[in-house]
């Protein structure tokens, strides 16, 4: 059963789960599947009125901690190392939210910008793009978002940059042979995941097809990447569990 307002009776209903928008998907995909914030909002599994989308990349002001039950920072086609003005503002905001104990989940770009905000380092991945449906190995660290996962689970990925060095006090949660830092936790209220728990199979397939030229330019064959795409129910649970954590 989805969390709803009855489950959070007595809570200040001005508070929302903030979905921080950091850009848009490709226009052709948006018309068919919606945008980043739509996929995240659906994956959280909470009532729509409990979510507020804030367009950070459009310079919309980010809310104060008293307005936040929690926040999910979305992926982006931008690069963290471009030091865009709105992204630097986002870094400062994330630092404040983590220090205030607001639950945070960073996805892909959000994972990277959160890491840098807390003292980690981000750069281009030395092996180029990771894209498709891949195996992720968790560390078995006890964790409310990863609890009960198999040691190896499937997740959708699409990234060219990486957290090359985790923040000093981060707990390493998951990785694979290509990307060692697929997930980490900061304290007990903030997480970064390089993979995309909000993608489903059609969205991942559309991204791979859209990026065919880049994939083939890297020397890889498109067909096995497309053939390997499947649904990723364990990865999706990250969003579902985070939604419940925000309402607890």
JSON list of C-alpha atoms in Angstrom, two decimals:
[
{"chain": "A", "resi": 1, "resn": "UNK", "atom": "CA", "xyz": [0.00, 0.00, 0.00]},
{"chain": "A", "resi": 2, "resn": "UNK", "atom": "CA", "xyz": [1.30, 3.45, -0.88]},
{"chain": "A", "resi": 3, "resn": "UNK", "atom": "CA", "xyz": [2.15, 5.91, 1.89]},
{"chain": "A", "resi": 4, "resn": "UNK", "atom": "CA", "xyz": [-0.48, 8.65, 2.10]},
{"chain": "A", "resi": 5, "resn": "UNK", "atom": "CA", "xyz": [-1.52, 11.61, 4.19]},
{"chain": "A", "resi": 6, "resn": "UNK", "atom": "CA", "xyz": [-3.13, 9.38, 6.82]},
{"chain": "A", "resi": 7, "resn": "UNK", "atom": "CA", "xyz": [0.25, 7.81, 7.51]},
{"chain": "A", "resi": 8, "resn": "UNK", "atom": "CA", "xyz": [1.79, 11.20, 8.20]},
{"chain": "A", "resi": 9, "resn": "UNK", "atom": "CA", "xyz": [-1.12, 12.72, 10.14]},
{"chain": "A", "resi": 10, "resn": "UNK", "atom": "CA", "xyz": [0.14, 15.41, 12.46]},
{"chain": "A", "resi": 11, "resn": "UNK", "atom": "CA", "xyz": [3.06, 16.26, 10.19]},
{"chain": "A", "resi": 12, "resn": "UNK", "atom": "CA", "xyz": [3.32, 19.81, 8.81]},
{"chain": "A", "resi": 13, "resn": "UNK", "atom": "CA", "xyz": [1.60, 19.28, 5.46]},
{"chain": "A", "resi": 14, "resn": "UNK", "atom": "CA", "xyz": [3.49, 22.21, 3.96]},
{"chain": "A", "resi": 15, "resn": "UNK", "atom": "CA", "xyz": [6.46, 19.86, 3.89]},
{"chain": "A", "resi": 16, "resn": "UNK", "atom": "CA", "xyz": [6.99, 17.92, 0.67]},
{"chain": "A", "resi": 17, "resn": "UNK", "atom": "CA", "xyz": [9.38, 15.43, -0.83]},
{"chain": "A", "resi": 18, "resn": "UNK", "atom": "CA", "xyz": [11.36, 17.69, -3.14]},
{"chain": "A", "resi": 19, "resn": "UNK", "atom": "CA", "xyz": [12.31, 16.35, -6.57]},
{"chain": "A", "resi": 20, "resn": "UNK", "atom": "CA", "xyz": [15.18, 18.55, -7.73]},
{"chain": "A", "resi": 21, "resn": "UNK", "atom": "CA", "xyz": [15.11, 18.89, -11.51]},
{"chain": "A", "resi": 22, "resn": "UNK", "atom": "CA", "xyz": [18.58, 19.28, -13.03]},
{"chain": "A", "resi": 23, "resn": "UNK", "atom": "CA", "xyz": [17.70, 19.30, -16.72]},
{"chain": "A", "resi": 24, "resn": "UNK", "atom": "CA", "xyz": [15.49, 17.55, -19.27]},
{"chain": "A", "resi": 25, "resn": "UNK", "atom": "CA", "xyz": [15.58, 14.30, -21.15]},
{"chain": "A", "resi": 26, "resn": "UNK", "atom": "CA", "xyz": [15.69, 14.36, -24.96]},
{"chain": "A", "resi": 27, "resn": "UNK", "atom": "CA", "xyz": [12.62, 16.01, -26.49]},
{"chain": "A", "resi": 28, "resn": "UNK", "atom": "CA", "xyz": [11.67, 12.90, -28.49]},
{"chain": "A", "resi": 29, "resn": "UNK", "atom": "CA", "xyz": [11.73, 10.82, -25.30]},
{"chain": "A", "resi": 30, "resn": "UNK", "atom": "CA", "xyz": [9.87, 13.39, -23.23]},
{"chain": "A", "resi": 31, "resn": "UNK", "atom": "CA", "xyz": [6.90, 13.33, -25.60]},
{"chain": "A", "resi": 32, "resn": "UNK", "atom": "CA", "xyz": [6.62, 9.54, -25.21]},
{"chain": "A", "resi": 33, "resn": "UNK", "atom": "CA", "xyz": [7.67, 8.83, -21.63]},
{"chain": "A", "resi": 34, "resn": "UNK", "atom": "CA", "xyz": [7.65, 12.09, -19.67]},
{"chain": "A", "resi": 35, "resn": "UNK", "atom": "CA", "xyz": [10.69, 13.64, -18.01]},
{"chain": "A", "resi": 36, "resn": "UNK", "atom": "CA", "xyz": [13.10, 12.85, -15.19]},
{"chain": "A", "resi": 37, "resn": "UNK", "atom": "CA", "xyz": [10.82, 14.22, -12.48]},
{"chain": "A", "resi": 38, "resn": "UNK", "atom": "CA", "xyz": [7.89, 12.14, -13.75]},
{"chain": "A", "resi": 39, "resn": "UNK", "atom": "CA", "xyz": [9.85, 8.89, -13.54]},
{"chain": "A", "resi": 40, "resn": "UNK", "atom": "CA", "xyz": [11.16, 9.70, -10.07]},
{"chain": "A", "resi": 41, "resn": "UNK", "atom": "CA", "xyz": [7.77, 10.80, -8.76]},
{"chain": "A", "resi": 42, "resn": "UNK", "atom": "CA", "xyz": [6.20, 7.57, -10.01]},
{"chain": "A", "resi": 43, "resn": "UNK", "atom": "CA", "xyz": [8.97, 5.47, -8.48]},
{"chain": "A", "resi": 44, "resn": "UNK", "atom": "CA", "xyz": [8.68, 7.05, -5.03]},
{"chain": "A", "resi": 45, "resn": "UNK", "atom": "CA", "xyz": [5.25, 5.48, -4.66]},
{"chain": "A", "resi": 46, "resn": "UNK", "atom": "CA", "xyz": [3.73, 8.34, -2.65]},
{"chain": "A", "resi": 47, "resn": "UNK", "atom": "CA", "xyz": [0.65, 10.43, -3.30]},
{"chain": "A", "resi": 48, "resn": "UNK", "atom": "CA", "xyz": [1.30, 13.11, -5.96]},
{"chain": "A", "resi": 49, "resn": "UNK", "atom": "CA", "xyz": [0.32, 15.94, -3.60]},
{"chain": "A", "resi": 50, "resn": "UNK", "atom": "CA", "xyz": [3.19, 14.96, -1.32]},
{"chain": "A", "resi": 51, "resn": "UNK", "atom": "CA", "xyz": [5.77, 15.79, -4.03]},
{"chain": "A", "resi": 52, "resn": "UNK", "atom": "CA", "xyz": [7.04, 19.18, -5.15]},
{"chain": "A", "resi": 53, "resn": "UNK", "atom": "CA", "xyz": [9.25, 19.53, -8.22]},
{"chain": "A", "resi": 54, "resn": "UNK", "atom": "CA", "xyz": [11.84, 22.32, -8.06]},
{"chain": "A", "resi": 55, "resn": "UNK", "atom": "CA", "xyz": [13.65, 23.22, -11.28]},
{"chain": "A", "resi": 56, "resn": "UNK", "atom": "CA", "xyz": [17.18, 23.95, -10.06]},
{"chain": "A", "resi": 57, "resn": "UNK", "atom": "CA", "xyz": [18.58, 24.08, -13.61]},
{"chain": "A", "resi": 58, "resn": "UNK", "atom": "CA", "xyz": [15.92, 26.72, -14.38]},
{"chain": "A", "resi": 59, "resn": "UNK", "atom": "CA", "xyz": [17.13, 28.77, -11.39]},
{"chain": "A", "resi": 60, "resn": "UNK", "atom": "CA", "xyz": [14.02, 28.12, -9.34]},
{"chain": "A", "resi": 61, "resn": "UNK", "atom": "CA", "xyz": [14.82, 28.81, -5.66]},
{"chain": "A", "resi": 62, "resn": "UNK", "atom": "CA", "xyz": [15.49, 25.70, -3.59]},
{"chain": "A", "resi": 63, "resn": "UNK", "atom": "CA", "xyz": [13.37, 25.33, -0.45]},
{"chain": "A", "resi": 64, "resn": "UNK", "atom": "CA", "xyz": [14.52, 25.62, 3.14]},
{"chain": "A", "resi": 65, "resn": "UNK", "atom": "CA", "xyz": [14.91, 22.59, 5.37]},
{"chain": "A", "resi": 66, "resn": "UNK", "atom": "CA", "xyz": [11.58, 23.25, 7.10]},
{"chain": "A", "resi": 67, "resn": "UNK", "atom": "CA", "xyz": [9.82, 22.69, 3.77]},
{"chain": "A", "resi": 68, "resn": "UNK", "atom": "CA", "xyz": [11.53, 19.37, 3.05]},
{"chain": "A", "resi": 69, "resn": "UNK", "atom": "CA", "xyz": [10.50, 15.88, 4.13]},
{"chain": "A", "resi": 70, "resn": "UNK", "atom": "CA", "xyz": [13.35, 14.76, 1.93]},
{"chain": "A", "resi": 71, "resn": "UNK", "atom": "CA", "xyz": [14.80, 15.40, -1.52]},
{"chain": "A", "resi": 72, "resn": "UNK", "atom": "CA", "xyz": [15.69, 13.42, -4.62]},
{"chain": "A", "resi": 73, "resn": "UNK", "atom": "CA", "xyz": [18.22, 15.06, -6.94]},
{"chain": "A", "resi": 74, "resn": "UNK", "atom": "CA", "xyz": [17.65, 13.88, -10.51]},
{"chain": "A", "resi": 75, "resn": "UNK", "atom": "CA", "xyz": [20.00, 12.97, -13.31]},
{"chain": "A", "resi": 76, "resn": "UNK", "atom": "CA", "xyz": [21.03, 15.44, -16.01]},
{"chain": "A", "resi": 77, "resn": "UNK", "atom": "CA", "xyz": [22.67, 15.70, -19.42]},
{"chain": "A", "resi": 78, "resn": "UNK", "atom": "CA", "xyz": [24.92, 18.38, -17.90]},
{"chain": "A", "resi": 79, "resn": "UNK", "atom": "CA", "xyz": [28.31, 17.55, -16.40]},
{"chain": "A", "resi": 80, "resn": "UNK", "atom": "CA", "xyz": [29.15, 18.33, -12.77]},
{"chain": "A", "resi": 81, "resn": "UNK", "atom": "CA", "xyz": [32.64, 19.51, -13.75]},
{"chain": "A", "resi": 82, "resn": "UNK", "atom": "CA", "xyz": [31.14, 22.24, -15.96]},
{"chain": "A", "resi": 83, "resn": "UNK", "atom": "CA", "xyz": [30.56, 24.20, -12.72]},
{"chain": "A", "resi": 84, "resn": "UNK", "atom": "CA", "xyz": [27.29, 25.69, -13.95]},
{"chain": "A", "resi": 85, "resn": "UNK", "atom": "CA", "xyz": [25.98, 28.45, -11.72]},
{"chain": "A", "resi": 86, "resn": "UNK", "atom": "CA", "xyz": [22.80, 26.62, -10.73]},
{"chain": "A", "resi": 87, "resn": "UNK", "atom": "CA", "xyz": [24.78, 23.46, -9.97]},
{"chain": "A", "resi": 88, "resn": "UNK", "atom": "CA", "xyz": [27.13, 25.31, -7.62]},
{"chain": "A", "resi": 89, "resn": "UNK", "atom": "CA", "xyz": [24.07, 26.71, -5.83]},
{"chain": "A", "resi": 90, "resn": "UNK", "atom": "CA", "xyz": [22.75, 23.15, -5.61]},
{"chain": "A", "resi": 91, "resn": "UNK", "atom": "CA", "xyz": [26.03, 21.96, -4.06]},
{"chain": "A", "resi": 92, "resn": "UNK", "atom": "CA", "xyz": [25.74, 24.55, -1.29]},
{"chain": "A", "resi": 93, "resn": "UNK", "atom": "CA", "xyz": [22.10, 23.63, -0.70]},
{"chain": "A", "resi": 94, "resn": "UNK", "atom": "CA", "xyz": [22.89, 19.93, -0.49]},
{"chain": "A", "resi": 95, "resn": "UNK", "atom": "CA", "xyz": [25.61, 20.58, 2.07]},
{"chain": "A", "resi": 96, "resn": "UNK", "atom": "CA", "xyz": [23.10, 22.49, 4.20]},
{"chain": "A", "resi": 97, "resn": "UNK", "atom": "CA", "xyz": [20.43, 19.81, 3.86]},
{"chain": "A", "resi": 98, "resn": "UNK", "atom": "CA", "xyz": [22.80, 16.96, 4.79]},
{"chain": "A", "resi": 99, "resn": "UNK", "atom": "CA", "xyz": [24.06, 18.89, 7.80]},
{"chain": "A", "resi": 100, "resn": "UNK", "atom": "CA", "xyz": [20.43, 19.51, 8.84]},
{"chain": "A", "resi": 101, "resn": "UNK", "atom": "CA", "xyz": [19.62, 15.78, 8.63]},
{"chain": "A", "resi": 102, "resn": "UNK", "atom": "CA", "xyz": [17.17, 16.06, 5.72]},
{"chain": "A", "resi": 103, "resn": "UNK", "atom": "CA", "xyz": [16.93, 12.71, 3.85]},
{"chain": "A", "resi": 104, "resn": "UNK", "atom": "CA", "xyz": [18.66, 13.01, 0.46]},
{"chain": "A", "resi": 105, "resn": "UNK", "atom": "CA", "xyz": [18.87, 10.67, -2.52]},
{"chain": "A", "resi": 106, "resn": "UNK", "atom": "CA", "xyz": [21.11, 11.67, -5.42]},
{"chain": "A", "resi": 107, "resn": "UNK", "atom": "CA", "xyz": [20.68, 9.84, -8.74]},
{"chain": "A", "resi": 108, "resn": "UNK", "atom": "CA", "xyz": [23.45, 9.85, -11.40]},
{"chain": "A", "resi": 109, "resn": "UNK", "atom": "CA", "xyz": [24.19, 13.61, -11.69]},
{"chain": "A", "resi": 110, "resn": "UNK", "atom": "CA", "xyz": [22.62, 13.97, -8.25]},
{"chain": "A", "resi": 111, "resn": "UNK", "atom": "CA", "xyz": [24.92, 11.23, -6.91]},
{"chain": "A", "resi": 112, "resn": "UNK", "atom": "CA", "xyz": [27.93, 13.07, -8.28]},
{"chain": "A", "resi": 113, "resn": "UNK", "atom": "CA", "xyz": [26.96, 16.58, -7.17]},
{"chain": "A", "resi": 114, "resn": "UNK", "atom": "CA", "xyz": [26.12, 15.32, -3.68]},
{"chain": "A", "resi": 115, "resn": "UNK", "atom": "CA", "xyz": [29.51, 13.63, -3.43]},
{"chain": "A", "resi": 116, "resn": "UNK", "atom": "CA", "xyz": [31.32, 16.80, -4.50]},
{"chain": "A", "resi": 117, "resn": "UNK", "atom": "CA", "xyz": [29.27, 18.94, -2.14]},
{"chain": "A", "resi": 118, "resn": "UNK", "atom": "CA", "xyz": [30.47, 16.74, 0.73]},
{"chain": "A", "resi": 119, "resn": "UNK", "atom": "CA", "xyz": [34.14, 16.72, -0.23]},
{"chain": "A", "resi": 120, "resn": "UNK", "atom": "CA", "xyz": [34.38, 14.02, -2.89]},
{"chain": "A", "resi": 121, "resn": "UNK", "atom": "CA", "xyz": [35.84, 14.36, -6.39]},
{"chain": "A", "resi": 122, "resn": "UNK", "atom": "CA", "xyz": [34.06, 14.05, -9.74]},
{"chain": "A", "resi": 123, "resn": "UNK", "atom": "CA", "xyz": [35.56, 13.70, -13.23]},
{"chain": "A", "resi": 124, "resn": "UNK", "atom": "CA", "xyz": [35.06, 11.94, -16.55]},
{"chain": "A", "resi": 125, "resn": "UNK", "atom": "CA", "xyz": [35.23, 8.18, -16.29]},
{"chain": "A", "resi": 126, "resn": "UNK", "atom": "CA", "xyz": [38.56, 7.00, -17.74]},
{"chain": "A", "resi": 127, "resn": "UNK", "atom": "CA", "xyz": [36.79, 4.19, -19.64]},
{"chain": "A", "resi": 128, "resn": "UNK", "atom": "CA", "xyz": [34.11, 6.40, -21.16]},
{"chain": "A", "resi": 129, "resn": "UNK", "atom": "CA", "xyz": [30.37, 5.84, -21.07]},
{"chain": "A", "resi": 130, "resn": "UNK", "atom": "CA", "xyz": [28.63, 3.08, -19.12]},
{"chain": "A", "resi": 131, "resn": "UNK", "atom": "CA", "xyz": [25.19, 2.42, -20.57]},
{"chain": "A", "resi": 132, "resn": "UNK", "atom": "CA", "xyz": [22.57, -0.31, -20.53]},
{"chain": "A", "resi": 133, "resn": "UNK", "atom": "CA", "xyz": [21.44, -2.85, -17.95]},
{"chain": "A", "resi": 134, "resn": "UNK", "atom": "CA", "xyz": [24.35, -4.02, -15.81]},
{"chain": "A", "resi": 135, "resn": "UNK", "atom": "CA", "xyz": [25.16, -6.10, -12.74]},
{"chain": "A", "resi": 136, "resn": "UNK", "atom": "CA", "xyz": [25.70, -4.15, -9.52]},
{"chain": "A", "resi": 137, "resn": "UNK", "atom": "CA", "xyz": [27.36, -5.82, -6.53]},
{"chain": "A", "resi": 138, "resn": "UNK", "atom": "CA", "xyz": [26.42, -4.50, -3.11]},
{"chain": "A", "resi": 139, "resn": "UNK", "atom": "CA", "xyz": [28.82, -4.57, -0.17]},
{"chain": "A", "resi": 140, "resn": "UNK", "atom": "CA", "xyz": [26.30, -6.16, 2.23]},
{"chain": "A", "resi": 141, "resn": "UNK", "atom": "CA", "xyz": [26.58, -3.14, 4.49]},
{"chain": "A", "resi": 142, "resn": "UNK", "atom": "CA", "xyz": [23.40, -3.03, 6.63]},
{"chain": "A", "resi": 143, "resn": "UNK", "atom": "CA", "xyz": [21.27, -0.30, 5.08]},
{"chain": "A", "resi": 144, "resn": "UNK", "atom": "CA", "xyz": [17.57, 0.67, 4.98]},
{"chain": "A", "resi": 145, "resn": "UNK", "atom": "CA", "xyz": [17.53, 1.15, 1.20]},
{"chain": "A", "resi": 146, "resn": "UNK", "atom": "CA", "xyz": [19.54, -1.95, 0.23]},
{"chain": "A", "resi": 147, "resn": "UNK", "atom": "CA", "xyz": [18.33, -4.31, 2.95]},
{"chain": "A", "resi": 148, "resn": "UNK", "atom": "CA", "xyz": [17.49, -7.79, 1.65]},
{"chain": "A", "resi": 149, "resn": "UNK", "atom": "CA", "xyz": [18.92, -7.21, -1.83]},
{"chain": "A", "resi": 150, "resn": "UNK", "atom": "CA", "xyz": [20.77, -10.08, -3.48]},
{"chain": "A", "resi": 151, "resn": "UNK", "atom": "CA", "xyz": [24.53, -9.62, -3.51]},
{"chain": "A", "resi": 152, "resn": "UNK", "atom": "CA", "xyz": [24.32, -8.89, -7.25]},
{"chain": "A", "resi": 153, "resn": "UNK", "atom": "CA", "xyz": [21.32, -7.10, -8.76]},
{"chain": "A", "resi": 154, "resn": "UNK", "atom": "CA", "xyz": [20.48, -5.51, -12.11]},
{"chain": "A", "resi": 155, "resn": "UNK", "atom": "CA", "xyz": [20.28, -1.75, -12.67]},
{"chain": "A", "resi": 156, "resn": "UNK", "atom": "CA", "xyz": [20.05, 0.67, -15.59]},
{"chain": "A", "resi": 157, "resn": "UNK", "atom": "CA", "xyz": [23.01, 2.98, -16.18]},
{"chain": "A", "resi": 158, "resn": "UNK", "atom": "CA", "xyz": [23.88, 5.90, -18.43]},
{"chain": "A", "resi": 159, "resn": "UNK", "atom": "CA", "xyz": [26.83, 8.07, -17.38]},
{"chain": "A", "resi": 160, "resn": "UNK", "atom": "CA", "xyz": [30.10, 9.50, -18.63]},
{"chain": "A", "resi": 161, "resn": "UNK", "atom": "CA", "xyz": [31.27, 11.08, -15.37]},
{"chain": "A", "resi": 162, "resn": "UNK", "atom": "CA", "xyz": [31.97, 9.35, -12.08]},
{"chain": "A", "resi": 163, "resn": "UNK", "atom": "CA", "xyz": [32.75, 9.95, -8.44]},
{"chain": "A", "resi": 164, "resn": "UNK", "atom": "CA", "xyz": [36.47, 9.26, -8.65]},
{"chain": "A", "resi": 165, "resn": "UNK", "atom": "CA", "xyz": [36.92, 9.77, -4.90]},
{"chain": "A", "resi": 166, "resn": "UNK", "atom": "CA", "xyz": [34.16, 9.37, -2.32]},
{"chain": "A", "resi": 167, "resn": "UNK", "atom": "CA", "xyz": [33.72, 11.90, 0.49]},
{"chain": "A", "resi": 168, "resn": "UNK", "atom": "CA", "xyz": [35.93, 11.08, 3.46]},
{"chain": "A", "resi": 169, "resn": "UNK", "atom": "CA", "xyz": [33.16, 9.72, 5.69]},
{"chain": "A", "resi": 170, "resn": "UNK", "atom": "CA", "xyz": [31.07, 8.02, 3.00]},
{"chain": "A", "resi": 171, "resn": "UNK", "atom": "CA", "xyz": [30.12, 4.36, 3.40]},
{"chain": "A", "resi": 172, "resn": "UNK", "atom": "CA", "xyz": [30.67, 2.45, 0.15]},
{"chain": "A", "resi": 173, "resn": "UNK", "atom": "CA", "xyz": [27.48, 0.58, -0.75]},
{"chain": "A", "resi": 174, "resn": "UNK", "atom": "CA", "xyz": [27.83, -0.90, -4.27]},
{"chain": "A", "resi": 175, "resn": "UNK", "atom": "CA", "xyz": [29.88, -1.06, -7.46]},
{"chain": "A", "resi": 176, "resn": "UNK", "atom": "CA", "xyz": [30.92, -3.19, -10.42]},
{"chain": "A", "resi": 177, "resn": "UNK", "atom": "CA", "xyz": [34.00, -3.80, -12.56]},
{"chain": "A", "resi": 178, "resn": "UNK", "atom": "CA", "xyz": [33.37, -0.67, -14.63]},
{"chain": "A", "resi": 179, "resn": "UNK", "atom": "CA", "xyz": [32.15, 1.69, -11.91]},
{"chain": "A", "resi": 180, "resn": "UNK", "atom": "CA", "xyz": [33.45, 1.08, -8.37]},
{"chain": "A", "resi": 181, "resn": "UNK", "atom": "CA", "xyz": [31.33, 3.80, -6.79]},
{"chain": "A", "resi": 182, "resn": "UNK", "atom": "CA", "xyz": [27.79, 2.92, -7.85]},
{"chain": "A", "resi": 183, "resn": "UNK", "atom": "CA", "xyz": [26.36, 3.73, -4.42]},
{"chain": "A", "resi": 184, "resn": "UNK", "atom": "CA", "xyz": [27.38, 5.27, -1.12]},
{"chain": "A", "resi": 185, "resn": "UNK", "atom": "CA", "xyz": [25.77, 6.53, 2.07]},
{"chain": "A", "resi": 186, "resn": "UNK", "atom": "CA", "xyz": [26.56, 9.62, 4.12]},
{"chain": "A", "resi": 187, "resn": "UNK", "atom": "CA", "xyz": [25.60, 9.22, 7.76]},
{"chain": "A", "resi": 188, "resn": "UNK", "atom": "CA", "xyz": [22.19, 7.55, 7.99]},
{"chain": "A", "resi": 189, "resn": "UNK", "atom": "CA", "xyz": [20.09, 10.01, 5.94]},
{"chain": "A", "resi": 190, "resn": "UNK", "atom": "CA", "xyz": [21.81, 10.63, 2.58]},
{"chain": "A", "resi": 191, "resn": "UNK", "atom": "CA", "xyz": [22.62, 8.35, -0.36]},
{"chain": "A", "resi": 192, "resn": "UNK", "atom": "CA", "xyz": [24.05, 8.61, -3.84]},
{"chain": "A", "resi": 193, "resn": "UNK", "atom": "CA", "xyz": [23.39, 6.04, -6.58]},
{"chain": "A", "resi": 194, "resn": "UNK", "atom": "CA", "xyz": [25.15, 6.27, -9.93]},
{"chain": "A", "resi": 195, "resn": "UNK", "atom": "CA", "xyz": [22.61, 3.91, -11.51]},
{"chain": "A", "resi": 196, "resn": "UNK", "atom": "CA", "xyz": [19.03, 4.88, -12.41]},
{"chain": "A", "resi": 197, "resn": "UNK", "atom": "CA", "xyz": [16.37, 3.28, -10.19]},
{"chain": "A", "resi": 198, "resn": "UNK", "atom": "CA", "xyz": [13.72, 5.40, -11.94]},
{"chain": "A", "resi": 199, "resn": "UNK", "atom": "CA", "xyz": [14.30, 3.93, -15.43]},
{"chain": "A", "resi": 200, "resn": "UNK", "atom": "CA", "xyz": [12.16, 1.12, -16.77]},
{"chain": "A", "resi": 201, "resn": "UNK", "atom": "CA", "xyz": [12.99, -1.09, -19.74]},
{"chain": "A", "resi": 202, "resn": "UNK", "atom": "CA", "xyz": [11.43, 1.16, -22.46]},
{"chain": "A", "resi": 203, "resn": "UNK", "atom": "CA", "xyz": [13.22, 4.27, -21.12]},
{"chain": "A", "resi": 204, "resn": "UNK", "atom": "CA", "xyz": [16.58, 2.50, -20.99]},
{"chain": "A", "resi": 205, "resn": "UNK", "atom": "CA", "xyz": [16.06, 1.10, -24.49]},
{"chain": "A", "resi": 206, "resn": "UNK", "atom": "CA", "xyz": [15.21, 4.56, -25.82]},
{"chain": "A", "resi": 207, "resn": "UNK", "atom": "CA", "xyz": [18.40, 6.01, -24.31]},
{"chain": "A", "resi": 208, "resn": "UNK", "atom": "CA", "xyz": [20.55, 3.30, -25.86]},
{"chain": "A", "resi": 209, "resn": "UNK", "atom": "CA", "xyz": [18.96, 3.79, -29.28]},
{"chain": "A", "resi": 210, "resn": "UNK", "atom": "CA", "xyz": [19.30, 7.56, -29.05]},
{"chain": "A", "resi": 211, "resn": "UNK", "atom": "CA", "xyz": [23.00, 7.24, -28.19]},
{"chain": "A", "resi": 212, "resn": "UNK", "atom": "CA", "xyz": [23.78, 4.63, -30.84]},
{"chain": "A", "resi": 213, "resn": "UNK", "atom": "CA", "xyz": [26.46, 6.74, -32.55]},
{"chain": "A", "resi": 214, "resn": "UNK", "atom": "CA", "xyz": [28.32, 7.42, -29.31]},
{"chain": "A", "resi": 215, "resn": "UNK", "atom": "CA", "xyz": [28.17, 3.76, -28.28]},
{"chain": "A", "resi": 216, "resn": "UNK", "atom": "CA", "xyz": [29.46, 2.52, -31.63]},
{"chain": "A", "resi": 217, "resn": "UNK", "atom": "CA", "xyz": [32.16, 5.23, -31.70]},
{"chain": "A", "resi": 218, "resn": "UNK", "atom": "CA", "xyz": [33.46, 3.76, -28.44]},
{"chain": "A", "resi": 219, "resn": "UNK", "atom": "CA", "xyz": [33.98, 0.45, -30.22]},
{"chain": "A", "resi": 220, "resn": "UNK", "atom": "CA", "xyz": [31.04, -1.43, -28.71]},
{"chain": "A", "resi": 221, "resn": "UNK", "atom": "CA", "xyz": [28.29, -3.39, -30.45]},
{"chain": "A", "resi": 222, "resn": "UNK", "atom": "CA", "xyz": [24.79, -1.98, -29.95]},
{"chain": "A", "resi": 223, "resn": "UNK", "atom": "CA", "xyz": [22.88, -5.27, -30.23]},
{"chain": "A", "resi": 224, "resn": "UNK", "atom": "CA", "xyz": [24.08, -7.03, -27.04]},
{"chain": "A", "resi": 225, "resn": "UNK", "atom": "CA", "xyz": [23.43, -3.86, -25.05]},
{"chain": "A", "resi": 226, "resn": "UNK", "atom": "CA", "xyz": [19.85, -3.69, -26.35]},
{"chain": "A", "resi": 227, "resn": "UNK", "atom": "CA", "xyz": [19.32, -7.43, -25.90]},
{"chain": "A", "resi": 228, "resn": "UNK", "atom": "CA", "xyz": [20.50, -7.22, -22.30]},
{"chain": "A", "resi": 229, "resn": "UNK", "atom": "CA", "xyz": [17.96, -4.61, -21.18]},
{"chain": "A", "resi": 230, "resn": "UNK", "atom": "CA", "xyz": [15.40, -5.90, -18.70]},
{"chain": "A", "resi": 231, "resn": "UNK", "atom": "CA", "xyz": [13.26, -4.58, -15.88]},
{"chain": "A", "resi": 232, "resn": "UNK", "atom": "CA", "xyz": [15.15, -3.86, -12.64]},
{"chain": "A", "resi": 233, "resn": "UNK", "atom": "CA", "xyz": [12.77, -4.40, -9.70]},
{"chain": "A", "resi": 234, "resn": "UNK", "atom": "CA", "xyz": [15.47, -4.37, -7.01]},
{"chain": "A", "resi": 235, "resn": "UNK", "atom": "CA", "xyz": [16.86, -1.02, -8.17]},
{"chain": "A", "resi": 236, "resn": "UNK", "atom": "CA", "xyz": [13.32, 0.42, -8.21]},
{"chain": "A", "resi": 237, "resn": "UNK", "atom": "CA", "xyz": [12.98, -0.48, -4.52]},
{"chain": "A", "resi": 238, "resn": "UNK", "atom": "CA", "xyz": [15.61, 2.17, -3.74]},
{"chain": "A", "resi": 239, "resn": "UNK", "atom": "CA", "xyz": [13.10, 4.87, -4.69]},
{"chain": "A", "resi": 240, "resn": "UNK", "atom": "CA", "xyz": [10.16, 3.15, -3.00]},
{"chain": "A", "resi": 241, "resn": "UNK", "atom": "CA", "xyz": [12.07, 2.71, 0.24]},
{"chain": "A", "resi": 242, "resn": "UNK", "atom": "CA", "xyz": [13.36, 6.27, 0.15]},
{"chain": "A", "resi": 243, "resn": "UNK", "atom": "CA", "xyz": [9.79, 7.53, -0.24]},
{"chain": "A", "resi": 244, "resn": "UNK", "atom": "CA", "xyz": [8.74, 5.63, 2.88]},
{"chain": "A", "resi": 245, "resn": "UNK", "atom": "CA", "xyz": [11.79, 6.79, 4.81]},
{"chain": "A", "resi": 246, "resn": "UNK", "atom": "CA", "xyz": [10.86, 10.42, 4.09]},
{"chain": "A", "resi": 247, "resn": "UNK", "atom": "CA", "xyz": [7.39, 9.82, 5.55]},
{"chain": "A", "resi": 248, "resn": "UNK", "atom": "CA", "xyz": [8.53, 7.93, 8.64]}
]
